mmCIF file of C-alpha atoms in Angstrom:
data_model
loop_
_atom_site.group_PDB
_atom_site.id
_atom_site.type_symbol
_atom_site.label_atom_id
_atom_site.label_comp_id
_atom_site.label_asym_id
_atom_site.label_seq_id
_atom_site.Cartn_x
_atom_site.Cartn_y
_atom_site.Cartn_z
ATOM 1 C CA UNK A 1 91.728 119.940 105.401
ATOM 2 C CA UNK A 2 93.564 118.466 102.458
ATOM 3 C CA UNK A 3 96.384 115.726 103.741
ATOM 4 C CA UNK A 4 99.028 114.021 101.409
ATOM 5 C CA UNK A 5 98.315 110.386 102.126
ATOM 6 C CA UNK A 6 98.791 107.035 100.612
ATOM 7 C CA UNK A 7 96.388 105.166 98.943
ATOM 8 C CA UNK A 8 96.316 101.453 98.613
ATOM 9 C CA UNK A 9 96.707 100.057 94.770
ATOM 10 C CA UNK A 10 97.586 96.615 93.011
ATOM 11 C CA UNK A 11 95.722 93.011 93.233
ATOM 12 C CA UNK A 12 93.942 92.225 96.409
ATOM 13 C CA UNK A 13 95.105 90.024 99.282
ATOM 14 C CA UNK A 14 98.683 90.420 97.777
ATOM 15 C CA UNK A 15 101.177 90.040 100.285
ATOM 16 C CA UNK A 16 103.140 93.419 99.883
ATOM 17 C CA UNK A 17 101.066 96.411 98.899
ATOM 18 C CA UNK A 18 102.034 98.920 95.952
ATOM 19 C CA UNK A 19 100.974 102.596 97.610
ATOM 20 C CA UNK A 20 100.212 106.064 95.607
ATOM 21 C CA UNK A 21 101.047 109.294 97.369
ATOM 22 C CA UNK A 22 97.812 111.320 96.472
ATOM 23 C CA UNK A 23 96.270 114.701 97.817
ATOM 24 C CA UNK A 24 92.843 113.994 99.719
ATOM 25 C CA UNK A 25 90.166 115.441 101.876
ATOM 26 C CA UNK A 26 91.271 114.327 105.443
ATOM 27 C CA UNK A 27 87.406 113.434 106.018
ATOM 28 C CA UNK A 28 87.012 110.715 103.197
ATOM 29 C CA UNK A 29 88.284 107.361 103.375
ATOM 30 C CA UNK A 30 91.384 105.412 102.244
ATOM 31 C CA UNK A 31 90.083 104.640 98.566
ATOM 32 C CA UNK A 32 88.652 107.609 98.337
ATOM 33 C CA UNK A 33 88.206 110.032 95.423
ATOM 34 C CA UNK A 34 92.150 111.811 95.371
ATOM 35 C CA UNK A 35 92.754 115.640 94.505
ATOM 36 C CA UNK A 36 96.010 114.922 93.227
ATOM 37 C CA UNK A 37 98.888 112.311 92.489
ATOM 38 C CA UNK A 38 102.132 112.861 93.811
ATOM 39 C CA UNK A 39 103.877 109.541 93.352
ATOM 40 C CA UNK A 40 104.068 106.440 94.625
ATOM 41 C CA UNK A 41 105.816 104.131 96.761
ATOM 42 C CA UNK A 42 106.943 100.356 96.856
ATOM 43 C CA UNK A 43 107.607 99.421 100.359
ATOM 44 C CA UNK A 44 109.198 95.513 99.464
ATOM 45 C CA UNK A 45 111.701 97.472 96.418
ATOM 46 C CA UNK A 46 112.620 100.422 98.333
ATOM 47 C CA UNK A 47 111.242 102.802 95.127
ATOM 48 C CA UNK A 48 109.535 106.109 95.752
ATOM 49 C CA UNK A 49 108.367 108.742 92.566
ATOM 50 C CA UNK A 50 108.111 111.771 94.090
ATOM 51 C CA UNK A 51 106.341 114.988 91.647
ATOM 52 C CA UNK A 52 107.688 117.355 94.134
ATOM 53 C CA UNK A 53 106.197 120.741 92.603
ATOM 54 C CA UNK A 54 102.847 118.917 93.818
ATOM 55 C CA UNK A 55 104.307 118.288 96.803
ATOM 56 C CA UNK A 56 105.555 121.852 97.501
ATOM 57 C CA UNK A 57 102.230 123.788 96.494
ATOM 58 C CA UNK A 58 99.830 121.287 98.664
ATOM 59 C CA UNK A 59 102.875 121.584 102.022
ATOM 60 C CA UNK A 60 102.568 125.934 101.025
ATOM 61 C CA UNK A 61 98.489 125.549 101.383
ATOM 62 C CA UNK A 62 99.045 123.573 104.665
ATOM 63 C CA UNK A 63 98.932 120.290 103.799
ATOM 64 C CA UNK A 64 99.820 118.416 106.837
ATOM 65 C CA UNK A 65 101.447 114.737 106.125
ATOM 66 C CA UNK A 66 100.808 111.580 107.841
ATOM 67 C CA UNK A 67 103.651 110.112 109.820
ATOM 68 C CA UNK A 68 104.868 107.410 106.758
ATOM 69 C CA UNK A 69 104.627 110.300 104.756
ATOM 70 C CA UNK A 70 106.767 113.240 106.531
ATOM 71 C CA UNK A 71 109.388 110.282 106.680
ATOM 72 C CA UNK A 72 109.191 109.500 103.003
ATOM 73 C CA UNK A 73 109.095 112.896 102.326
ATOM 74 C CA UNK A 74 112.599 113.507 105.133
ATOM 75 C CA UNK A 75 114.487 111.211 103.405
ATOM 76 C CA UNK A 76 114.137 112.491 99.970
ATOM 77 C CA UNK A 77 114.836 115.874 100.850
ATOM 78 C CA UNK A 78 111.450 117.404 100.142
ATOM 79 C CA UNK A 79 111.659 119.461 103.145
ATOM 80 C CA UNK A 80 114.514 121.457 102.381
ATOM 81 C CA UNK A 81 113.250 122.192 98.498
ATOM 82 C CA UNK A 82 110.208 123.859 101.106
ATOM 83 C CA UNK A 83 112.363 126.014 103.924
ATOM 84 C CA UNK A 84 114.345 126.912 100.769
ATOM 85 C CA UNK A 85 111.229 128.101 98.488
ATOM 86 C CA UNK A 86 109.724 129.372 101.679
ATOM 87 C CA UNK A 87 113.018 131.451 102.496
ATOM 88 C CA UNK A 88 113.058 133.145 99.215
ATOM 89 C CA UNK A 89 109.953 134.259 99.491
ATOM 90 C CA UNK A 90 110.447 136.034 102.400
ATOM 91 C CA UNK A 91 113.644 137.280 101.035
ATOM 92 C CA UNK A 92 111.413 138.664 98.050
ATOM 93 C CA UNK A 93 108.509 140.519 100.128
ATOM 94 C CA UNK A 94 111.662 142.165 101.907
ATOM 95 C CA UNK A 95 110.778 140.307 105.547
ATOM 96 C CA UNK A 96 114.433 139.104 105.995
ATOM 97 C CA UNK A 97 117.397 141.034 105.634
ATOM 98 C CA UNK A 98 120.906 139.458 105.312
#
């Protein structure tokens, strides 16, 4: 199962980490071999880059976040960019009438 994760970057031993949002294999490891960027996030400057087309199509597959993640994701509204696409969908293949 694919899972939108972050992945460790910048010098070693550093006392605040530097994190990319990337698209990996649950199985593999932390440094492991990514699918996809997304983004990335700086915990200490309060900066997130979010590519949220990425972000959509992996969530549509069934991507499931980790924890950090769904609350990045919350507070920059990712989630309503996906009940919205999701909702027109619907609306297109005639499931919901309104």
């Amino acid at each position: 199962m694919v899972k939108p994760r972050l992945k460790r970057c910048g010098r070693k031993q550093r006392a605040a980490a530097v994190y990319r949002i990337v698209a990996i294999d649950g199985r593999s490891r932390r440094e492991g071999k990514d699918l996809c960027k997304m983004g990335f996030y700086d915990p200490i400057n309060n900066q997130t880059s979010l590519n949220i087309p990425a972000i959509l199509y992996f969530l549509e597959k069934g991507a499931q976040p980790t924890g950090t993640l769904f609350d990045i994701f919350k507070r920059a509204g990712v989630f309503i960019n996906f009940v919205r696409k999701s909702i027109n969908k619907k609306k297109a293949k005639g499931e919901i009438l309104i």
